[in-house]
């Protein structure tokens, strides 16, 4: 007599039952011959720093092949770059209190500002100065907007810094700004002020190229980046969408290499390449940039402008290309720290779209009294700075002391797995551009070397989910360590590229102001950075303003673009 158990011992019937049960429970077919073999796992585990036994590998094979089906299903599901993960980065705030009440800001606008005899000099006037001209009706927004559009048309090709001049939109906005002012409505310091935006910010009726060949004709439909919307509401006038290194890396885009206006033989660095170059050369009074790992700091340094990388979660990224959902930040690049404060105040705050954003006061004090602040400096990074730049950086400390700062040497956070945590960026970037990699359209990007995105996206596919999660757990500890250090200080001064601080603060989300502090032997600008506590842009911007008013670097411009 044959029992059900005996019947199941028959090979063909057993295989059929297994396949039916698997299909029923998992919702997809499993091939009789497993797609993943033992040898595949043995080779792959070297990449993942694993060492399983032969028996353990054999036991894993059914699970791996079942997982492969789900992975293939996920790969077939289309996700737009704008779709964020359901989990997001929210850096622990530490013990230092964040203000809860917004105070009235005493901006300290310049007085008795006169129009220049040579109108071409307007190219290098600050936002604050231009704001006085508009408010006092010494110049109209239409005149000012046309002036900067003409500059963009004259020099944009030379610098390769402009992708699209938004002339029709700009002139309509400028006309409206003048009409509002004539009717008694003044929207604030940015009323009628032209600006440029990095071309990863969506604006209806204009292409949004992300600086990359595969997307050079991309139109995001009716999508409007929140930061552009906020600037619209503040009365600012968008005159151009500016270049960025393809998919926010470097200064090479599908149309060429954006130039440093101080040295046209040199690229402008990136990825906010066009924002830095155009602002420095007087093609726009200010621009919007973004940073994931140095993309505001680096071009601000190279082009000699002032950049603010705000706290992560301070400015909405809705309508911006996503590279790393847990590291991307949007901030202003301008002539000086005062201008950055004016722009930042307009673009900060919630929009109920980017759910990482929090509303906190911006209690900007104007120029800081450094004698009342605790100011630290990263002594090791100053001491180890390269010859030539060290002298310039040491001069910063001298100026700060003259301004009343009691500088305290600080040891930066170390002994953390920084290489492992940097994989957070590449893993998220690879996810953001998964379809680009799988479609092989990454071959349309100009840069194809080992350090370029196509190769980094491919390599990041081998970062395991376990390692990505553990990297974020280590990141949690890193934030706590930086908070513990920062709670003792209002600002910490550092060489912009000193040691691990740039990677660290981009991982932790702490804000930074970067500003010019001299020139190297080739005549290109150098920079210094001021780091602040989470959500305390006000203090570092005030300190930066005090430093700039005590020096002349921010008033110096590329000679070849001065008419």
XYZ file of C-alpha atoms in Angstrom:
563
model
C 0.000 0.000 0.000
C 1.337 3.419 -0.993
C 1.027 6.250 1.582
C 0.979 9.964 0.748
C 4.509 10.125 2.176
C 5.674 7.404 -0.173
C 4.084 9.141 -3.109
C 5.982 12.324 -2.300
C 9.200 10.361 -2.600
C 8.617 9.998 -6.328
C 11.010 12.597 -7.869
C 8.697 13.990 -10.541
C 5.754 14.387 -8.206
C 7.960 15.899 -5.497
C 9.351 18.492 -7.910
C 5.855 19.404 -9.082
C 4.592 19.875 -5.546
C 7.600 22.040 -4.618
C 7.127 24.251 -7.669
C 3.386 24.652 -7.091
C 3.871 25.477 -3.420
C 6.636 27.969 -4.216
C 4.573 29.672 -6.898
C 1.580 29.873 -4.579
C 3.484 31.243 -1.591
C 5.875 33.589 -3.394
C 3.793 34.791 -6.319
C 6.388 34.077 -9.001
C 7.936 31.107 -10.799
C 11.107 29.436 -9.659
C 13.179 27.770 -12.323
C 14.123 24.110 -11.860
C 17.814 25.030 -12.234
C 18.710 27.694 -9.724
C 19.964 30.911 -11.372
C 22.439 31.532 -8.534
C 25.018 28.806 -8.009
C 27.358 28.052 -5.159
C 30.318 29.381 -7.137
C 28.495 32.699 -7.632
C 28.090 33.150 -3.898
C 31.692 32.204 -3.201
C 32.892 34.864 -5.631
C 30.412 37.511 -4.459
C 31.208 37.167 -0.779
C 34.710 38.488 -1.413
C 33.152 41.800 -2.467
C 31.031 41.901 0.684
C 33.789 40.887 3.122
C 32.075 37.575 3.979
C 33.373 34.055 4.535
C 30.617 31.437 4.619
C 31.283 27.710 4.604
C 30.260 25.468 1.684
C 27.421 24.031 3.779
C 26.149 27.509 4.692
C 26.251 28.582 1.059
C 24.281 25.528 -0.096
C 21.658 26.256 2.526
C 21.369 29.863 1.325
C 20.832 29.090 -2.358
C 17.038 28.567 -2.288
C 16.584 31.815 -0.333
C 18.888 33.757 -2.648
C 17.044 32.581 -5.717
C 13.674 33.379 -4.239
C 14.994 36.852 -3.354
C 16.287 37.269 -6.906
C 12.750 37.054 -8.227
C 11.618 39.836 -5.913
C 14.627 41.938 -6.855
C 13.860 41.513 -10.543
C 10.277 42.538 -9.865
C 11.515 45.685 -8.114
C 13.855 46.480 -11.013
C 10.916 46.301 -13.424
C 8.939 48.815 -11.345
C 9.542 52.383 -12.525
C 10.374 54.993 -9.879
C 10.815 58.665 -10.757
C 13.827 60.467 -9.332
C 11.421 62.629 -7.307
C 10.084 59.684 -5.259
C 11.821 59.690 -1.850
C 12.313 56.733 0.488
C 9.694 56.325 3.208
C 12.519 56.590 5.764
C 14.464 59.834 6.009
C 17.441 61.281 7.835
C 16.608 63.360 10.898
C 19.858 64.222 12.696
C 19.665 64.045 16.511
C 19.680 67.617 17.811
C 21.912 67.127 20.838
C 21.609 69.017 24.103
C 22.192 72.549 22.780
C 18.798 74.311 22.729
C 17.346 75.497 19.423
C 15.531 78.863 19.635
C 11.739 78.616 19.518
C 10.828 82.279 19.027
C 11.523 84.261 15.875
C 12.953 87.663 16.734
C 12.801 90.748 14.551
C 15.882 90.879 12.357
C 17.835 94.120 12.221
C 19.518 93.563 8.871
C 21.682 96.666 8.847
C 21.268 97.639 5.204
C 23.814 100.047 3.727
C 22.872 103.729 3.705
C 23.395 106.438 1.107
C 24.154 103.948 -1.665
C 24.537 105.768 -4.965
C 24.173 104.446 -8.472
C 27.571 104.129 -10.169
C 28.591 106.540 -12.910
C 29.464 103.496 -15.002
C 26.367 101.280 -15.032
C 28.550 98.264 -15.788
C 29.738 98.455 -12.173
C 26.303 97.205 -11.113
C 27.535 93.731 -12.030
C 29.411 93.511 -8.725
C 27.071 95.340 -6.382
C 25.721 93.200 -3.561
C 22.138 92.049 -3.184
C 21.841 94.384 -0.185
C 22.991 97.379 -2.246
C 20.799 96.521 -5.229
C 17.904 96.072 -2.827
C 18.297 99.681 -1.680
C 18.249 100.873 -5.308
C 15.023 98.971 -5.988
C 13.305 100.033 -2.772
C 14.236 103.686 -3.302
C 13.246 103.429 -6.982
C 16.687 104.521 -8.159
C 16.527 101.706 -10.696
C 13.684 99.493 -11.854
C 13.641 95.723 -11.735
C 13.099 95.693 -15.508
C 16.299 97.724 -16.013
C 18.277 95.579 -13.587
C 16.967 92.345 -15.041
C 17.793 93.384 -18.601
C 21.269 94.404 -17.450
C 22.025 90.937 -16.048
C 20.421 89.136 -18.987
C 22.768 91.104 -21.258
C 25.712 90.030 -19.067
C 24.602 86.407 -19.309
C 24.401 86.646 -23.093
C 27.787 88.367 -23.337
C 29.834 86.126 -21.044
C 27.830 82.918 -20.617
C 29.505 81.168 -23.540
C 32.968 82.286 -22.431
C 32.449 80.702 -19.033
C 30.235 77.860 -20.286
C 28.190 78.551 -17.175
C 24.689 79.023 -18.574
C 22.274 76.386 -19.832
C 19.073 78.393 -20.296
C 18.332 82.114 -20.042
C 14.766 82.358 -18.759
C 14.219 85.722 -20.419
C 10.474 85.631 -20.983
C 9.721 84.549 -17.425
C 12.266 87.001 -16.021
C 10.950 90.063 -17.811
C 7.386 89.229 -16.787
C 8.495 88.873 -13.158
C 10.480 92.111 -13.280
C 7.551 94.004 -14.735
C 5.293 92.663 -11.995
C 7.841 93.661 -9.327
C 7.877 97.230 -10.635
C 4.086 97.360 -10.776
C 3.764 96.125 -7.203
C 6.257 98.679 -5.961
C 4.499 101.465 -7.880
C 1.289 100.397 -6.149
C 2.847 100.546 -2.697
C 3.613 96.850 -2.205
C 7.194 95.975 -1.313
C 7.868 92.263 -0.861
C 11.170 92.589 0.963
C 14.921 92.655 0.314
C 14.775 90.384 -2.739
C 12.017 92.368 -4.454
C 13.017 92.738 -8.110
C 16.496 91.194 -7.642
C 17.677 88.894 -10.489
C 19.296 85.548 -9.711
C 20.337 82.235 -11.265
C 19.517 78.658 -10.277
C 21.485 75.467 -10.680
C 19.803 73.491 -13.457
C 18.651 70.637 -11.269
C 15.760 72.779 -10.006
C 12.530 72.299 -11.926
C 10.803 75.316 -13.462
C 7.695 74.943 -15.689
C 8.093 75.818 -19.381
C 11.872 75.352 -19.234
C 13.961 72.225 -19.561
C 15.697 70.862 -16.479
C 18.788 69.081 -17.756
C 20.642 68.032 -14.584
C 23.736 68.887 -16.670
C 23.633 65.408 -18.186
C 23.379 64.219 -21.779
C 20.604 61.673 -21.137
C 18.408 64.464 -19.699
C 19.383 67.488 -21.781
C 15.875 67.791 -23.249
C 14.038 66.817 -20.063
C 10.935 68.795 -19.150
C 9.527 68.259 -15.655
C 6.064 69.467 -16.660
C 4.365 71.685 -14.087
C 6.853 70.825 -11.346
C 8.201 73.956 -9.649
C 11.021 73.657 -7.134
C 9.958 74.948 -3.729
C 13.020 77.205 -3.442
C 12.142 78.884 -6.749
C 8.538 79.233 -5.595
C 9.672 80.854 -2.353
C 11.906 83.261 -4.255
C 8.994 84.055 -6.594
C 6.952 84.963 -3.521
C 9.822 87.122 -2.224
C 9.807 89.037 -5.512
C 13.135 87.729 -6.848
C 13.558 87.324 -10.605
C 14.925 84.102 -12.083
C 17.066 85.059 -15.089
C 18.951 81.834 -15.844
C 19.340 78.140 -15.200
C 23.033 77.548 -14.665
C 25.381 74.675 -15.348
C 26.276 71.832 -13.047
C 28.590 68.909 -13.479
C 26.539 66.027 -14.890
C 24.202 64.648 -12.223
C 25.839 66.912 -9.646
C 29.489 65.931 -9.955
C 32.343 68.234 -10.951
C 32.213 70.994 -13.565
C 31.933 68.882 -16.745
C 28.458 68.917 -18.285
C 27.092 67.832 -21.644
C 27.983 71.197 -23.207
C 31.560 71.522 -21.978
C 33.494 72.490 -18.855
C 32.430 75.508 -16.804
C 35.326 77.948 -16.344
C 36.789 79.724 -13.347
C 36.491 83.469 -14.149
C 39.780 84.124 -12.328
C 41.584 81.691 -14.629
C 39.856 80.552 -17.813
C 42.333 77.701 -18.189
C 40.840 76.158 -15.061
C 37.442 74.586 -14.452
C 35.169 76.235 -11.898
C 34.915 73.076 -9.775
C 31.553 71.639 -8.921
C 28.999 70.591 -8.897
C 27.403 74.031 -8.460
C 29.789 75.112 -11.186
C 27.628 77.613 -13.043
C 26.296 79.138 -9.830
C 29.813 79.858 -8.585
C 31.236 80.998 -11.912
C 28.294 83.212 -12.901
C 28.095 84.885 -9.494
C 31.848 85.551 -9.362
C 31.872 87.049 -12.877
C 28.928 89.346 -12.182
C 26.442 87.586 -14.461
C 23.979 87.325 -11.548
C 23.940 88.935 -8.073
C 23.384 85.539 -6.444
C 22.584 81.969 -7.339
C 21.246 78.793 -5.795
C 23.573 75.833 -5.414
C 23.269 72.396 -3.868
C 25.659 70.292 -1.835
C 25.878 66.606 -1.090
C 29.618 66.389 -0.501
C 31.306 69.709 -1.271
C 29.231 71.007 -4.180
C 28.763 74.448 -2.614
C 32.043 74.573 -0.689
C 34.249 73.588 -3.623
C 32.963 75.964 -6.351
C 32.634 78.773 -3.803
C 36.317 78.248 -3.057
C 37.434 78.037 -6.688
C 35.384 81.030 -7.858
C 35.891 83.181 -4.779
C 32.269 83.633 -3.726
C 30.528 83.157 -0.388
C 28.439 80.026 -0.026
C 26.066 78.824 2.671
C 25.432 75.121 3.090
C 22.459 75.119 5.458
C 21.599 72.529 8.072
C 20.127 69.367 6.555
C 16.358 69.716 6.873
C 16.378 73.527 6.756
C 15.516 74.106 3.073
C 13.059 72.046 1.029
C 14.484 70.029 -1.839
C 11.111 69.460 -3.488
C 11.509 69.927 -7.232
C 15.270 69.372 -7.087
C 17.073 66.394 -8.604
C 17.734 63.825 -5.896
C 21.252 62.478 -5.622
C 21.308 61.409 -1.971
C 18.044 61.787 -0.085
C 19.807 61.873 3.271
C 22.640 64.251 2.314
C 21.397 66.750 -0.325
C 21.163 70.415 0.769
C 20.232 73.627 -1.105
C 21.840 76.972 -0.307
C 22.757 80.405 -1.690
C 26.027 81.469 -3.322
C 26.552 85.218 -3.329
C 29.013 88.115 -3.026
C 29.141 88.009 0.761
C 27.672 86.501 3.912
C 25.115 89.298 4.299
C 23.637 88.458 0.892
C 23.578 84.759 1.793
C 21.583 85.620 4.928
C 19.039 87.601 2.904
C 18.520 84.749 0.447
C 18.521 82.032 3.099
C 15.772 83.792 5.037
C 13.581 83.659 1.941
C 14.109 79.987 1.039
C 14.119 78.298 4.473
C 11.145 76.511 6.023
C 8.595 73.775 5.503
C 6.509 73.171 2.404
C 4.698 69.956 3.455
C 6.303 68.171 0.499
C 9.866 67.552 1.637
C 9.119 65.961 4.991
C 12.693 66.242 6.229
C 12.287 70.017 6.603
C 11.660 71.625 9.987
C 10.679 75.190 10.848
C 13.016 76.913 13.288
C 13.711 80.616 13.890
C 16.486 82.420 12.039
C 17.586 85.010 14.575
C 20.237 86.766 12.539
C 22.013 89.545 14.430
C 23.842 91.296 11.628
C 27.530 91.633 12.449
C 28.558 89.508 15.429
C 30.440 90.610 18.540
C 33.057 87.865 18.590
C 34.119 88.674 22.142
C 30.758 87.304 23.306
C 31.034 84.050 21.343
C 32.951 80.837 21.902
C 35.066 80.344 18.807
C 37.082 77.188 18.221
C 39.513 76.335 15.468
C 40.687 72.957 14.199
C 44.354 73.362 15.075
C 45.483 70.082 13.519
C 44.029 71.009 10.147
C 45.601 74.473 10.264
C 48.978 72.983 11.237
C 48.844 70.342 8.497
C 47.699 72.716 5.758
C 49.904 72.853 2.696
C 52.578 75.484 2.267
C 51.263 78.742 0.852
C 47.701 78.174 1.936
C 48.722 77.789 5.590
C 49.928 81.391 5.685
C 46.611 82.652 4.323
C 44.608 80.521 6.746
C 46.685 81.684 9.707
C 45.857 85.262 8.698
C 42.183 84.429 9.231
C 42.915 83.551 12.850
C 44.803 86.834 13.266
C 41.832 88.847 11.960
C 39.375 86.971 14.176
C 41.535 87.687 17.238
C 41.574 91.391 16.350
C 37.779 91.231 16.205
C 37.714 90.005 19.785
C 37.610 86.243 19.371
C 39.263 84.156 22.074
C 40.260 81.262 19.811
C 40.330 77.821 21.391
C 42.067 74.854 19.713
C 39.667 71.998 19.040
C 40.273 68.348 18.200
C 37.944 67.124 15.462
C 36.041 63.854 15.572
C 38.142 60.900 14.427
C 38.245 57.104 14.757
C 35.043 56.630 12.776
C 34.484 54.400 9.702
C 34.366 57.324 7.276
C 34.974 55.163 4.197
C 32.061 52.935 5.102
C 29.794 55.902 5.804
C 30.656 57.555 2.496
C 29.038 54.537 0.850
C 25.712 55.989 2.016
C 26.033 58.637 -0.680
C 26.975 56.298 -3.522
C 24.340 53.711 -2.565
C 21.590 56.340 -2.525
C 22.869 57.889 -5.750
C 22.901 54.482 -7.444
C 19.287 53.985 -6.332
C 18.304 57.441 -7.593
C 19.692 56.572 -11.030
C 18.964 52.856 -11.118
C 17.131 53.035 -14.437
C 19.945 55.045 -16.013
C 22.397 52.276 -15.155
C 20.114 49.417 -16.204
C 19.168 51.040 -19.510
C 22.847 51.598 -20.362
C 22.023 55.263 -21.023
C 24.760 56.116 -18.544
C 27.040 55.774 -21.594
C 25.653 59.166 -22.724
C 27.405 60.942 -19.860
C 30.581 62.746 -20.903
C 32.810 61.514 -18.087
C 33.390 57.752 -18.155
C 36.472 57.240 -15.970
C 36.748 55.180 -12.792
C 35.773 58.133 -10.579
C 32.768 59.202 -12.676
C 29.138 58.456 -11.904
C 28.596 55.571 -14.374
C 31.310 53.511 -12.714
C 30.395 54.626 -9.184
C 26.734 53.741 -9.750
C 27.719 50.279 -10.944
C 30.145 49.749 -8.079
C 27.592 50.867 -5.489
C 25.313 47.982 -6.487
C 27.603 45.797 -4.412
C 27.023 47.704 -1.182
C 24.801 45.393 0.830
C 21.616 46.573 2.539
C 23.076 45.379 5.830
C 26.194 47.521 5.363
C 24.126 50.530 4.280
C 22.034 50.280 7.450
C 25.072 49.801 9.668
C 26.754 52.785 8.021
C 23.745 54.868 9.039
C 23.958 53.498 12.570
C 27.579 54.623 12.709
C 26.413 57.944 11.289
C 24.026 58.326 14.236
C 26.982 58.050 16.598
C 28.929 60.520 14.450
C 26.153 63.124 14.750
C 26.129 62.680 18.505
C 29.901 63.141 18.713
C 29.828 66.313 16.611
C 26.897 67.656 18.652
C 28.825 66.948 21.850
C 31.785 68.892 20.469
C 29.750 71.745 19.007
C 27.687 72.374 22.152
C 30.765 74.051 23.641
C 31.163 76.443 20.695
C 29.159 78.930 18.655
C 31.408 78.542 15.621
C 34.397 76.437 14.649
C 36.858 77.755 12.057
C 38.598 75.310 9.712
C 40.433 75.108 6.402
C 37.640 74.239 3.986
C 39.186 70.924 2.983
C 40.924 70.112 6.249
C 40.977 66.433 7.176
C 37.611 64.713 7.414
C 35.528 67.754 8.379
C 33.860 68.253 4.969
C 32.676 64.639 4.798
C 31.797 64.665 8.495
C 29.610 67.768 8.406
C 27.867 66.650 5.236
C 27.041 63.352 6.951
C 25.900 65.012 10.169
C 24.010 67.854 8.500
C 25.782 70.720 10.303
C 25.775 74.103 8.521
C 28.812 75.781 7.014
C 29.678 79.179 5.545
C 32.599 79.192 3.099
C 34.254 82.461 2.087
C 37.297 83.777 0.253
C 40.437 84.407 2.292
C 43.088 85.139 -0.326
C 44.649 83.691 -3.462
C 47.150 80.994 -4.313
C 50.311 81.500 -6.363
C 48.349 81.033 -9.601
C 45.970 83.833 -8.640
C 42.957 81.601 -7.980
C 40.920 82.181 -4.799
C 41.239 80.121 -1.618
C 38.721 79.819 1.182
C 38.061 79.313 4.869
C 34.987 77.686 6.439
C 32.927 78.467 9.540
C 30.976 75.511 10.971
C 27.926 76.009 13.190
C 25.485 74.123 15.355
C 22.451 72.463 13.806
C 19.875 75.084 12.762
C 22.159 77.959 13.784
C 23.012 79.527 10.448
C 22.433 82.920 12.058
C 25.604 82.850 14.147
C 28.034 81.651 11.490
C 26.633 84.104 8.937
C 27.075 86.936 11.441
C 30.666 85.904 12.175
C 31.393 85.613 8.453
C 29.959 89.088 7.898
C 32.174 90.517 10.651
C 35.219 88.901 9.074
C 34.346 90.192 5.600
C 33.769 93.725 6.833
C 37.239 93.611 8.394
C 38.867 92.438 5.149
C 38.551 93.231 1.457
C 38.514 89.811 -0.200
C 34.756 89.830 -0.877
C 35.111 93.191 -2.659
C 37.671 91.861 -5.143
C 36.403 90.516 -8.469
C 37.834 88.723 -11.534
C 39.653 91.478 -13.494
C 38.752 90.191 -16.950
C 35.012 90.597 -16.238
C 35.186 94.152 -14.948
C 34.110 96.479 -17.769
